[in-house]
Short mmCIF file of C-alpha atoms and ligand atoms in Angstrom, two decimals:
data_model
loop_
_atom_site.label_atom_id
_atom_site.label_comp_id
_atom_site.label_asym_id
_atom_site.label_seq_id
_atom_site.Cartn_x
_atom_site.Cartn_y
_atom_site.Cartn_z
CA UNK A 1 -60.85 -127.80 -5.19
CA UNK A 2 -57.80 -125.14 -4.60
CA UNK A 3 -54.66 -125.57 -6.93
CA UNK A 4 -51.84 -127.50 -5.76
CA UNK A 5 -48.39 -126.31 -6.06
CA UNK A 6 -45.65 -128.64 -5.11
CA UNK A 7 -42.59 -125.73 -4.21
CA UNK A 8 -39.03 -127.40 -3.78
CA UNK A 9 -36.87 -125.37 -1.84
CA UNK A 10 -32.87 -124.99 -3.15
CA UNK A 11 -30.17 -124.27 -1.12
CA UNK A 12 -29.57 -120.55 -1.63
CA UNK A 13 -29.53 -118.35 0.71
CA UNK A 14 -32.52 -116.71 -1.23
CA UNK A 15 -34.54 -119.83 0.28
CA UNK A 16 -35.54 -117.29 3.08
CA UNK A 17 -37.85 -115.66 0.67
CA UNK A 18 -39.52 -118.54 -0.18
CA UNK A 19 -40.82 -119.00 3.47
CA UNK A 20 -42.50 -116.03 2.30
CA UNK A 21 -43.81 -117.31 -1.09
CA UNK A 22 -45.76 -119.64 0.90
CA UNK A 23 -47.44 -117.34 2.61
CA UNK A 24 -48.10 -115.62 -0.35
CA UNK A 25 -49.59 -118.63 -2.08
CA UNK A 26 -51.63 -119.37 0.48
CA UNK A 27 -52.79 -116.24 1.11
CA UNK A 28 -53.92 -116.59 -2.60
CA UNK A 29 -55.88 -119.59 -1.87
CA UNK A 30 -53.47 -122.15 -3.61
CA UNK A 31 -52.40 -125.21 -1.62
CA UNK A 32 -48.81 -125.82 -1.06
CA UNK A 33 -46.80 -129.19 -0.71
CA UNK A 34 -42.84 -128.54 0.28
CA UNK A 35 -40.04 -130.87 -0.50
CA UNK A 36 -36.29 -129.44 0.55
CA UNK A 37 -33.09 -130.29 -0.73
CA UNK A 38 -30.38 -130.69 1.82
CA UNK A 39 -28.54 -127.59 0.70
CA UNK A 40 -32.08 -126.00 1.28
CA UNK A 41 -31.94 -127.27 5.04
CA UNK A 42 -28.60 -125.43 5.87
CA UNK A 43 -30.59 -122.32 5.05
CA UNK A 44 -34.38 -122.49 6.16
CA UNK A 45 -34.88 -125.47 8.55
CA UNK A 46 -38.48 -127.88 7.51
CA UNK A 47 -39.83 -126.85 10.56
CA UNK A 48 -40.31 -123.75 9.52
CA UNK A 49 -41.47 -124.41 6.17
CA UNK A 50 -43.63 -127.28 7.88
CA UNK A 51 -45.40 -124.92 9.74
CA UNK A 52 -46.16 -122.11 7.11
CA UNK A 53 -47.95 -125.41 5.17
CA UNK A 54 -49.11 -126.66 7.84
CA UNK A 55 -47.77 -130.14 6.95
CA UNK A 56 -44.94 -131.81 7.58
CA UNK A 57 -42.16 -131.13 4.71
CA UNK A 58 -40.75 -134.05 2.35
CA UNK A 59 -36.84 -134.26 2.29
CA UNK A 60 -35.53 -137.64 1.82
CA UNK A 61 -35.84 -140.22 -1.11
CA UNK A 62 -35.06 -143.18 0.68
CA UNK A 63 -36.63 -142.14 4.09
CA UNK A 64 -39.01 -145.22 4.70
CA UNK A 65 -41.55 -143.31 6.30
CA UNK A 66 -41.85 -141.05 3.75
CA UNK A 67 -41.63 -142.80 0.79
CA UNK A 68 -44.51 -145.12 1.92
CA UNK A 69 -46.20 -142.13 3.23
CA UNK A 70 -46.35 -140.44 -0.21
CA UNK A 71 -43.43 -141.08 -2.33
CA UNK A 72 -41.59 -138.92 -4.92
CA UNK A 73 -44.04 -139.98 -7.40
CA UNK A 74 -47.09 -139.19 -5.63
CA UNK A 75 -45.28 -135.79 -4.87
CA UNK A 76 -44.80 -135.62 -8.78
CA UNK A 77 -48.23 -135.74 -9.94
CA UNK A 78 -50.40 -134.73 -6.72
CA UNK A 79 -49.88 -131.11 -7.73
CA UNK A 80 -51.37 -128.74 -10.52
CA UNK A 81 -47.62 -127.22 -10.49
CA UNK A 82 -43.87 -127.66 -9.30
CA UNK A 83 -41.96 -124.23 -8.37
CA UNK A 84 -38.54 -124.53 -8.28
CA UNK A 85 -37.22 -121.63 -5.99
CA UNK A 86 -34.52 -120.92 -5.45
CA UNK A 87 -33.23 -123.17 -8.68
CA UNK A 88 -30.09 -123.28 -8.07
CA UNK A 89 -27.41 -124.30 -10.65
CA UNK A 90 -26.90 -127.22 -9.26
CA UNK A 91 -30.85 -128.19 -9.68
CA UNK A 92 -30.92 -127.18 -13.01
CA UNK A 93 -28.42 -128.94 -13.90
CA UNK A 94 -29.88 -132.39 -12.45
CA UNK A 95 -33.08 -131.21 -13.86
CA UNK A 96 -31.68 -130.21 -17.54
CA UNK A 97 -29.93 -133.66 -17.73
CA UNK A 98 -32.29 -135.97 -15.73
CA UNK A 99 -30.37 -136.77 -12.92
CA UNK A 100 -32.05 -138.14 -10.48
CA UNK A 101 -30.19 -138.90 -6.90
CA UNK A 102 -32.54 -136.71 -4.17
CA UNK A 103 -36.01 -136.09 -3.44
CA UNK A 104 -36.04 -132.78 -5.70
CA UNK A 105 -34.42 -133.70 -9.17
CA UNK A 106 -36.35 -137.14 -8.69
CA UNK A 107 -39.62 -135.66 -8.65
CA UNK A 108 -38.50 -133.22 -11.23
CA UNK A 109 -37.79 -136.26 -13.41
CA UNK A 110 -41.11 -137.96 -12.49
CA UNK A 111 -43.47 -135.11 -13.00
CA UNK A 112 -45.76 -134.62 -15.84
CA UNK A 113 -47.00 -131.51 -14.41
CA UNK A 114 -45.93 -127.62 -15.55
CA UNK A 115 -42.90 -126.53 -13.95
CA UNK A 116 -42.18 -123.07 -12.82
CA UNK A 117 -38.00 -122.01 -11.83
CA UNK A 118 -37.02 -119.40 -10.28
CA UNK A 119 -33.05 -119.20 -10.20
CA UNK A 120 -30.49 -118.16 -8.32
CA UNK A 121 -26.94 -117.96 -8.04
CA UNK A 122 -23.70 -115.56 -8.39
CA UNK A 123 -23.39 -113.68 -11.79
CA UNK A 124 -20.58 -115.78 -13.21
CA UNK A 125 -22.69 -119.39 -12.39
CA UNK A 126 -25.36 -117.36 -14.61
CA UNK A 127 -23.22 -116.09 -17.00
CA UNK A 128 -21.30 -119.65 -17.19
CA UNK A 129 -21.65 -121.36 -20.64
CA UNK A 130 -22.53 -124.63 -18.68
CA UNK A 131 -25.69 -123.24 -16.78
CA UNK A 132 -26.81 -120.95 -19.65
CA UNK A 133 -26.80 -124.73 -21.93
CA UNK A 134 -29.06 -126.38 -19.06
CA UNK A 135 -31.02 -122.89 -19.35
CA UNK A 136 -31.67 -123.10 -23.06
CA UNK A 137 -32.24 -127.07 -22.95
CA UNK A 138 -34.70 -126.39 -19.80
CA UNK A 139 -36.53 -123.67 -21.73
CA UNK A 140 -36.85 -126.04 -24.80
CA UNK A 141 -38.50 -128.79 -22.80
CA UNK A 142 -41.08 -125.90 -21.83
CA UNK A 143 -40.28 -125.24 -18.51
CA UNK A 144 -40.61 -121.71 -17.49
CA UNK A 145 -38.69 -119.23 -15.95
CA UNK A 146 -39.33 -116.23 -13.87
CA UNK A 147 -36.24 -114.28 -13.21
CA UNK A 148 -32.82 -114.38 -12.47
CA UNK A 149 -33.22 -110.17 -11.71
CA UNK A 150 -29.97 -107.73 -11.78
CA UNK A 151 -29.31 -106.69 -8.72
CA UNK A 152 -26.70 -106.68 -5.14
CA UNK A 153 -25.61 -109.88 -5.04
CA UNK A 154 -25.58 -111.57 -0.99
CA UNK A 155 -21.45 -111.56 -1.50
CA UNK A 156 -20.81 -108.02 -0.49
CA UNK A 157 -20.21 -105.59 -3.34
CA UNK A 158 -21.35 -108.38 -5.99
CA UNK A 159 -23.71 -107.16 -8.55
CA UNK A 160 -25.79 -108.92 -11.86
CA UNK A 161 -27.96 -110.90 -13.31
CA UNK A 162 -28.41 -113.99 -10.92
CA UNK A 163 -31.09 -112.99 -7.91
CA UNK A 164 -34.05 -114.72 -7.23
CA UNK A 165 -37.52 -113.06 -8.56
CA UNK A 166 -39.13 -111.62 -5.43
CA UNK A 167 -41.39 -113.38 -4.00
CA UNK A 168 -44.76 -111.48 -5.45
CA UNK A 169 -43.19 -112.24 -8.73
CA UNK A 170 -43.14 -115.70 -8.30
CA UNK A 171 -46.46 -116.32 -7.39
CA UNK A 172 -47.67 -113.76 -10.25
CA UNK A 173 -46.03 -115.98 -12.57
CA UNK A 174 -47.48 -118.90 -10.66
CA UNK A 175 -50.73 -118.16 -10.93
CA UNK A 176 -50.67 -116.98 -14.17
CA UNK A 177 -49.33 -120.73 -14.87
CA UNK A 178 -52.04 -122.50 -12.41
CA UNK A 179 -55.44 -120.10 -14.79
CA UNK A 180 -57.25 -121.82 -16.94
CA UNK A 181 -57.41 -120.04 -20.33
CA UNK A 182 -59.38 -120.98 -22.58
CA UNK A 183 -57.03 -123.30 -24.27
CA UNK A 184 -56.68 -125.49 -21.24
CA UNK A 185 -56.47 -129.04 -22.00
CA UNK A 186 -55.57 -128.05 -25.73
CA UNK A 187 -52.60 -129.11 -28.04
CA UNK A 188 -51.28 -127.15 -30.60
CA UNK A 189 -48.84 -126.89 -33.13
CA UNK A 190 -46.73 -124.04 -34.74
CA UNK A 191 -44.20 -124.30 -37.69
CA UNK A 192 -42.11 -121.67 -37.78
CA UNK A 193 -38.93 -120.28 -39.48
CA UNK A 194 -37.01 -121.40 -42.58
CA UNK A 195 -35.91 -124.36 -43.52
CA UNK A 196 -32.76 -125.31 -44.26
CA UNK A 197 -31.73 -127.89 -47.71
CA UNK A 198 -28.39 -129.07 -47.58
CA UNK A 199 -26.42 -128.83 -51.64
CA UNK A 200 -23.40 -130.79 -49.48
CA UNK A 201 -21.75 -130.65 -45.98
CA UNK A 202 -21.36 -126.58 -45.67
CA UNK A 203 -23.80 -125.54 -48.42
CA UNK A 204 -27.40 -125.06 -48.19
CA UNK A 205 -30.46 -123.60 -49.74
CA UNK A 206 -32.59 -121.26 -47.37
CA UNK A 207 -34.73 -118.30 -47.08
CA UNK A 208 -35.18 -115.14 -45.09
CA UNK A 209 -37.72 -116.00 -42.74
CA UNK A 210 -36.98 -114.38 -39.48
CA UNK A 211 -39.27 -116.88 -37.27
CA UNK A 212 -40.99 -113.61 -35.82
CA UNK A 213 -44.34 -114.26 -36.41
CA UNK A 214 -44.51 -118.18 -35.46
CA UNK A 215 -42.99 -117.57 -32.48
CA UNK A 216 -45.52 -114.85 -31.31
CA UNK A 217 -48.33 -117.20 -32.25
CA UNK A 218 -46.75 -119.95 -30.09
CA UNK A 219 -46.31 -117.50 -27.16
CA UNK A 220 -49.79 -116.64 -27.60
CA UNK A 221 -51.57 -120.15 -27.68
CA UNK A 222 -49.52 -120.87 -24.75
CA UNK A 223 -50.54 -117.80 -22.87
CA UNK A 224 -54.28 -118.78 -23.40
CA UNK A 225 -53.42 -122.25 -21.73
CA UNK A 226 -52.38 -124.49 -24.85
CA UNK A 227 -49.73 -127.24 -24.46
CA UNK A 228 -47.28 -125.67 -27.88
CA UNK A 229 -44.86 -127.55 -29.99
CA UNK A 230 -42.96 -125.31 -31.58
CA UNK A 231 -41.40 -126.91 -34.64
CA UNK A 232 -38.61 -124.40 -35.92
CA UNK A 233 -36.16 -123.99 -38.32
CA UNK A 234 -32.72 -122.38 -37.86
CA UNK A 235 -33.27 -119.05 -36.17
CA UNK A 236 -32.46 -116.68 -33.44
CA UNK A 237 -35.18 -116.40 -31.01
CA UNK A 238 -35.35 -117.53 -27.41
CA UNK A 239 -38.02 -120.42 -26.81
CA UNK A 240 -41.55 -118.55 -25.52
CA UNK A 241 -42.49 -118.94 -21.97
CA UNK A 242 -44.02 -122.48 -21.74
CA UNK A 243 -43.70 -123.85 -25.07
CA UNK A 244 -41.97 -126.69 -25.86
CA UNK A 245 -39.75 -126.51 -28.78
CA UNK A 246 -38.18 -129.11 -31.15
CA UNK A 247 -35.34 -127.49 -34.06
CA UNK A 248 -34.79 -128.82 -37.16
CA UNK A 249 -33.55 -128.63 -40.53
CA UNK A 250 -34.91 -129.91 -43.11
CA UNK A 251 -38.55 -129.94 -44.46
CA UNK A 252 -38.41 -133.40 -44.59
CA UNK A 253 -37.53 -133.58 -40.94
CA UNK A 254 -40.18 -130.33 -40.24
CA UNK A 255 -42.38 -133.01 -41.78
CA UNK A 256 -41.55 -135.51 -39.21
CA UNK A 257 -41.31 -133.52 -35.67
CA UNK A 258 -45.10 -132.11 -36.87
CA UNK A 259 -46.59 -135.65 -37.73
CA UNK A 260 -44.80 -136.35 -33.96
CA UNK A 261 -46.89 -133.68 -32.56
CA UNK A 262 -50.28 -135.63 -33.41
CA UNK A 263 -53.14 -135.95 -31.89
CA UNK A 264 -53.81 -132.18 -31.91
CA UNK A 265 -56.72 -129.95 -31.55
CA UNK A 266 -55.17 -127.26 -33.85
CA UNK A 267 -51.72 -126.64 -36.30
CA UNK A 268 -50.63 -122.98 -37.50
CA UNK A 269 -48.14 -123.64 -39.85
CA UNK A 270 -46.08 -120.66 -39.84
CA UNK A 271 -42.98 -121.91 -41.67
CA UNK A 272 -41.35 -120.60 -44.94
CA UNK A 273 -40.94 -124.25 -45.67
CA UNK A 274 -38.22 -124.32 -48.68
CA UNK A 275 -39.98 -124.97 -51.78
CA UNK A 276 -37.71 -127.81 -53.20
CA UNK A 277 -34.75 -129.23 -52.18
CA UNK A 278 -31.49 -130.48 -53.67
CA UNK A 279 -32.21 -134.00 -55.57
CA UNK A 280 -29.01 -135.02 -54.24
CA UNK A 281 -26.79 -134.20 -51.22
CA UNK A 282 -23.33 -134.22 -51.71
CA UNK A 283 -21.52 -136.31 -49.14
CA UNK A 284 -18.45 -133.83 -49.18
CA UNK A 285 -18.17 -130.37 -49.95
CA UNK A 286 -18.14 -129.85 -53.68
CA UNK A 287 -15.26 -128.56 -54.73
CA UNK A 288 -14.74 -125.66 -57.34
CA UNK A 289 -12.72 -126.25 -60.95
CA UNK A 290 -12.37 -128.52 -63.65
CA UNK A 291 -16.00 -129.90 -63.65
CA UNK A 292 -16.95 -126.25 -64.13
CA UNK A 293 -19.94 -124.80 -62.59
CA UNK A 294 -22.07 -127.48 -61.06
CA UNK A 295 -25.84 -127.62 -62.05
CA UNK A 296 -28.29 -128.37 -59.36
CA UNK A 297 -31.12 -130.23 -59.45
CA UNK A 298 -33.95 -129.94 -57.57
CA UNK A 299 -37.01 -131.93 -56.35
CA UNK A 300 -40.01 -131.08 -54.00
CA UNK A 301 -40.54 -130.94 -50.79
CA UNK A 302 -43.01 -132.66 -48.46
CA UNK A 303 -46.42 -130.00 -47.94
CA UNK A 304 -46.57 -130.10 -44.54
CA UNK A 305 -49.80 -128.41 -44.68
CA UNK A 306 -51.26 -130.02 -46.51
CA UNK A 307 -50.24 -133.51 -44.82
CA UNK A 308 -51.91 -132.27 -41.80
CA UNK A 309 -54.94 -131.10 -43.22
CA UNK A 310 -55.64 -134.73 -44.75
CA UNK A 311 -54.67 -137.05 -42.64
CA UNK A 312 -58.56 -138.07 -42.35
CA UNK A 313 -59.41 -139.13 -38.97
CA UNK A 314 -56.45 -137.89 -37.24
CA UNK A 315 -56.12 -134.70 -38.62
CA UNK A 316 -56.02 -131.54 -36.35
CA UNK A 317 -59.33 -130.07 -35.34
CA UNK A 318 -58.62 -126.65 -36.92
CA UNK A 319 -55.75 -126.22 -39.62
CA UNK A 320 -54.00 -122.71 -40.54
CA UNK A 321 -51.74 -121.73 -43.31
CA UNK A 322 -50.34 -118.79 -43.93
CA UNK A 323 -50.05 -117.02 -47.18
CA UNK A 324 -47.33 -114.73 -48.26
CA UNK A 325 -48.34 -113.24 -51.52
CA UNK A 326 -47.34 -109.97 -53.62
CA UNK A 327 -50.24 -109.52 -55.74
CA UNK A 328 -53.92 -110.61 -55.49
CA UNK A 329 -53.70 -111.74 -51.96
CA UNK A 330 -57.23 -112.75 -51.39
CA UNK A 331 -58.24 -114.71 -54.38
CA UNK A 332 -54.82 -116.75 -53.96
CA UNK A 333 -55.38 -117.36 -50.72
CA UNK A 334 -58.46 -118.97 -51.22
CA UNK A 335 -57.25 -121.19 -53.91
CA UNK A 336 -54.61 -122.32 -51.16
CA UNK A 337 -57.38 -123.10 -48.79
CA UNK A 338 -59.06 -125.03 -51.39
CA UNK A 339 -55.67 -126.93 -52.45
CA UNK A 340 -54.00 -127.54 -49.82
CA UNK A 341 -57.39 -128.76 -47.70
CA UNK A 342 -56.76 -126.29 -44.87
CA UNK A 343 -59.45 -124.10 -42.62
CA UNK A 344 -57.77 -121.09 -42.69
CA UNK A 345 -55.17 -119.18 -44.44
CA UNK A 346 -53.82 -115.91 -42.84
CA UNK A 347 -52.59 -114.03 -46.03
CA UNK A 348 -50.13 -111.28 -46.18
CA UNK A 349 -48.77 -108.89 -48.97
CA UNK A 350 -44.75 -109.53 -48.78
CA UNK A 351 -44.22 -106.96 -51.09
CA UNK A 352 -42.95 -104.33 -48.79
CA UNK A 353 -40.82 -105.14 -45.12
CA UNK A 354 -43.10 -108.11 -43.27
CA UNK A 355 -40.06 -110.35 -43.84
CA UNK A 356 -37.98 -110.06 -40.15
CA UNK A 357 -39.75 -106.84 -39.77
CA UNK A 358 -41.66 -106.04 -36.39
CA UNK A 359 -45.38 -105.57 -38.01
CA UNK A 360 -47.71 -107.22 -40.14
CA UNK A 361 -50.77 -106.46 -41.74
CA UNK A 362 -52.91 -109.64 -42.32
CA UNK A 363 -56.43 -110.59 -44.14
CA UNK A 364 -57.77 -113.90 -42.46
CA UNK A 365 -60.03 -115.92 -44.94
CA UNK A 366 -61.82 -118.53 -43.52
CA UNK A 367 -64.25 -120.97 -45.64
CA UNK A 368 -67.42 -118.28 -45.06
CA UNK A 369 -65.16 -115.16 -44.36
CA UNK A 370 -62.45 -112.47 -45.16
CA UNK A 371 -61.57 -109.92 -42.49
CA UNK A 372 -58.89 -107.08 -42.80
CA UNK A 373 -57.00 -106.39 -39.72
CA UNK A 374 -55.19 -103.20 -39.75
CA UNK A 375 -51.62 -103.19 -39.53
CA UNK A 376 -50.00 -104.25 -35.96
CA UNK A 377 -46.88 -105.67 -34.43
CA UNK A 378 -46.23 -109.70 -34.31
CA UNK A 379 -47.56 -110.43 -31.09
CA UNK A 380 -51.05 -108.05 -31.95
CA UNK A 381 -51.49 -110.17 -35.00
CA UNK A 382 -50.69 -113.31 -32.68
CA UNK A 383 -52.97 -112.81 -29.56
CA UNK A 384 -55.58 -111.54 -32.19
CA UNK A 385 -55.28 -115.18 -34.01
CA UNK A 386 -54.86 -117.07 -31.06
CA UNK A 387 -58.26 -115.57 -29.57
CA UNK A 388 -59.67 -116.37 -33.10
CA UNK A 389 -58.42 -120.21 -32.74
CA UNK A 390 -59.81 -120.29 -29.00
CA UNK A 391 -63.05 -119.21 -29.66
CA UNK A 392 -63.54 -121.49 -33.16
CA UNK A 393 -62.35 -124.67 -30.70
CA UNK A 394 -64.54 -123.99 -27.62
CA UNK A 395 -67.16 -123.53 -30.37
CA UNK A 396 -66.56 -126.57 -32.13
CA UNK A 397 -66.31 -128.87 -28.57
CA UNK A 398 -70.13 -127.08 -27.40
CA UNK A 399 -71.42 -128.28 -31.27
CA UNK A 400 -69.90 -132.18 -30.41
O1 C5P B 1 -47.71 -123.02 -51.04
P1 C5P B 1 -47.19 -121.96 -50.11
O2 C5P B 1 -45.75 -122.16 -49.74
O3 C5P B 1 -47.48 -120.56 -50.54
O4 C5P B 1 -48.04 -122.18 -48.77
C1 C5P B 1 -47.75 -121.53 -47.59
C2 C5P B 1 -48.33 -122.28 -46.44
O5 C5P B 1 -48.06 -123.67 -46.56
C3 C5P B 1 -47.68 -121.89 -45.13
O6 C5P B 1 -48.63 -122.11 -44.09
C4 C5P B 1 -46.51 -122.85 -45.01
O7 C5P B 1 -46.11 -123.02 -43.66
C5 C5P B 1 -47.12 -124.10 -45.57
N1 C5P B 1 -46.18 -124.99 -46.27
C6 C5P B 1 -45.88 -126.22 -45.73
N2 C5P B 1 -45.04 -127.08 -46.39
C7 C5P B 1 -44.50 -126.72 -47.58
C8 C5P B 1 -44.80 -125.47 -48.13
C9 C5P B 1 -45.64 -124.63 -47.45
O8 C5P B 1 -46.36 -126.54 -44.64
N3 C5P B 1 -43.69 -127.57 -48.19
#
């Protein structure tokens, strides 16, 4: 059967080009379903998009006819994919907050399906601390995004960041989201980042782990198909395309949003987890002078490792650790595997820059193997691994 895309048409005036998307969709060999917002209908009238789909083109909620017909949440799941285009600002607001009062942000609401936007709007909506929240809590839920591009604005004179990806663009992306990698179907989890272990309200007890690598390996996983949690700690790097991502603190809470995660066919725990933790968190700020200077205790933290990796029945098909070592990387490595109950452990020397640098040179020990990859950026290391993970999990499903 051809893929399904569900396209809901904003009112932009870019809502021309998506008359052309269509075609372009079609002429791939995807099916297309349109609903139109009624902004969308002072630009492109449903005729016209009815006649590019060759179906008639779903507007109203409460329409009678319609709703019977099909319904929004019919519309919502009947479809391998919902493209948003043009998203406007208005849409991804509704959409970023669940709103739910027309055809278009109800379906958005009621899907379970990927969801690709495409924005639009002037520079300063963009810009606008407002949108760029809904943007950042969108992108965290793992929707994606193709565009806004820089460019002329429609307003004569106006240029920036806020036009709509052309048309080709959008149905790259599409398509790209509609393949079936290899990881289809799968669920993974990444850990990534420090943690953070509060002494009292403004004090805390961290590391320097840039999030770098974790990230890369969630982009990755979700490039090959994957549905990715991302569990992160603090850190300053935008959610990958089509992962959904869930920040926290504490180990304790790492511990939590990764047990939350479960079932799973595989977990790379990425995360410079902090060691130990303050025994006790001071309710308010500690202050400095007569009691001197204050001793700190510390207790350990929750392995979150290796939780996962023995959690007996429901623990993840294929469990990864990393390593970072300074001195005899391989022989500690494997002790880790063996301790902590994981598959693998990707180990790295930390001696030199890995830590928030843009490389990494790895060894990945498995139970029967060592292999030395040479030195590459992040996202080598992480499409390399990835590929590794696919290929061990289609393996494992053909021996079931
Ligand atoms: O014991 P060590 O910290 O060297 O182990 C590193 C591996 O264990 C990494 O994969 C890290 O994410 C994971 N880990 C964990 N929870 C901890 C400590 C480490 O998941 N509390």
């Amino acid at each position: 059967m051809s893929k399904r895309v569900l396209l809901i048409i904003g009112g932009g005036i870019a809502a021309y080009k998506s008359l052309e998307l269509i075609r372009r969709l079609k002429d791939a060999g995807v099916s297309v379903r349109v609903v139109m917002t009624d902004a969308a209908q002072r630009f492109v009238t449903p005729l016209a998009a009815g006649a590019l789909v060759g179906e008639r083109v779903f507007t109203d909620l409460f329409d009678q006819t319609q709703e019977f017909d099909v319904g929004h949440i019919r519309l919502a799941r009947e479809c391998d994919l919902i493209v948003v285009a043009p998203a406007t600002a208005d849409l991804m607001a509704k959409a970023a907050h669940g709103l739910a009062n027309d055809l278009a942000s109800a379906v958005l609401l009621a899907t379970d399906k990927p969801v690709l936007m495409a924005p639009v709007m002037n520079p300063h909506m963009w810009a606008n601390a407002a949108t760029q929240r809904n943007f950042a809590t969108l992108q965290a839920q793992g929707l994606r995004f193709i565009g806004p591009n820089e460019g002329e604005m429609a307003e004569r004179g106006e240029r920036g960041v806020g036009r709509m990806a052309e048309p080709e663009e959008i149905r790259d992306a599409a398509l790209a989201a509609l393949s079936d990698g290899p990881l289809k179907g799968k669920r993974a989890l990444v850990t990534a980042g420090p943690t953070i272990e509060a002494i009292d309200p403004v004090r805390f007890i961290s590391n320097r782990s840039s999030g770098k690598q974790g990230y890369a390996i969630a982009a990755a996983l979700a490039e090959l198909g994957a549905e990715v949690t991302l569990v992160s700690g603090p850190t300053n790097l935008p959610v990958p395309f089509g992962v959904k991502r869930i920040a926290i603190e504490s180990a304790r809470e790492m511990l939590e949003a990764s047990e939350a995660a479960l079932p799973l066919d595989v977990a790379v725990m990425v995360a410079a987890v902090a060691d130990w933790r303050p025994t006790k968190e001071a309710p308010t700020k500690i202050k400095k002078g007569a009691a001197g200077v204050p001793a700190i205790a510390l207790q350990e933290n929750p392995d979150i490792l290796a939780t996962l990796s023995k959690l007996g029945k429901k623990r993840p098909k294929l469990v990864v650790g990393f390593a970072a070592e300074t001195n005899d990387v391989e022989d500690n490595a494997r002790a880790k595997i063996a301790k902590k109950g994981c598959d693998w452990i990707v180990a790295n020397d930390v001696s030199g820059d890995v830590m928030g640098g843009a490389e990494n040179q790895v060894l990945l020990i498995t139970k029967d193997k060592t292999e030395a990859w040479p030195r590459m950026a992040k996202e080598a290391v992480a499409r390399k691994l990835a590929a590794e993970i696919a290929k061990s999990l289609t393996a494992k499903a053909r021996r079931k």
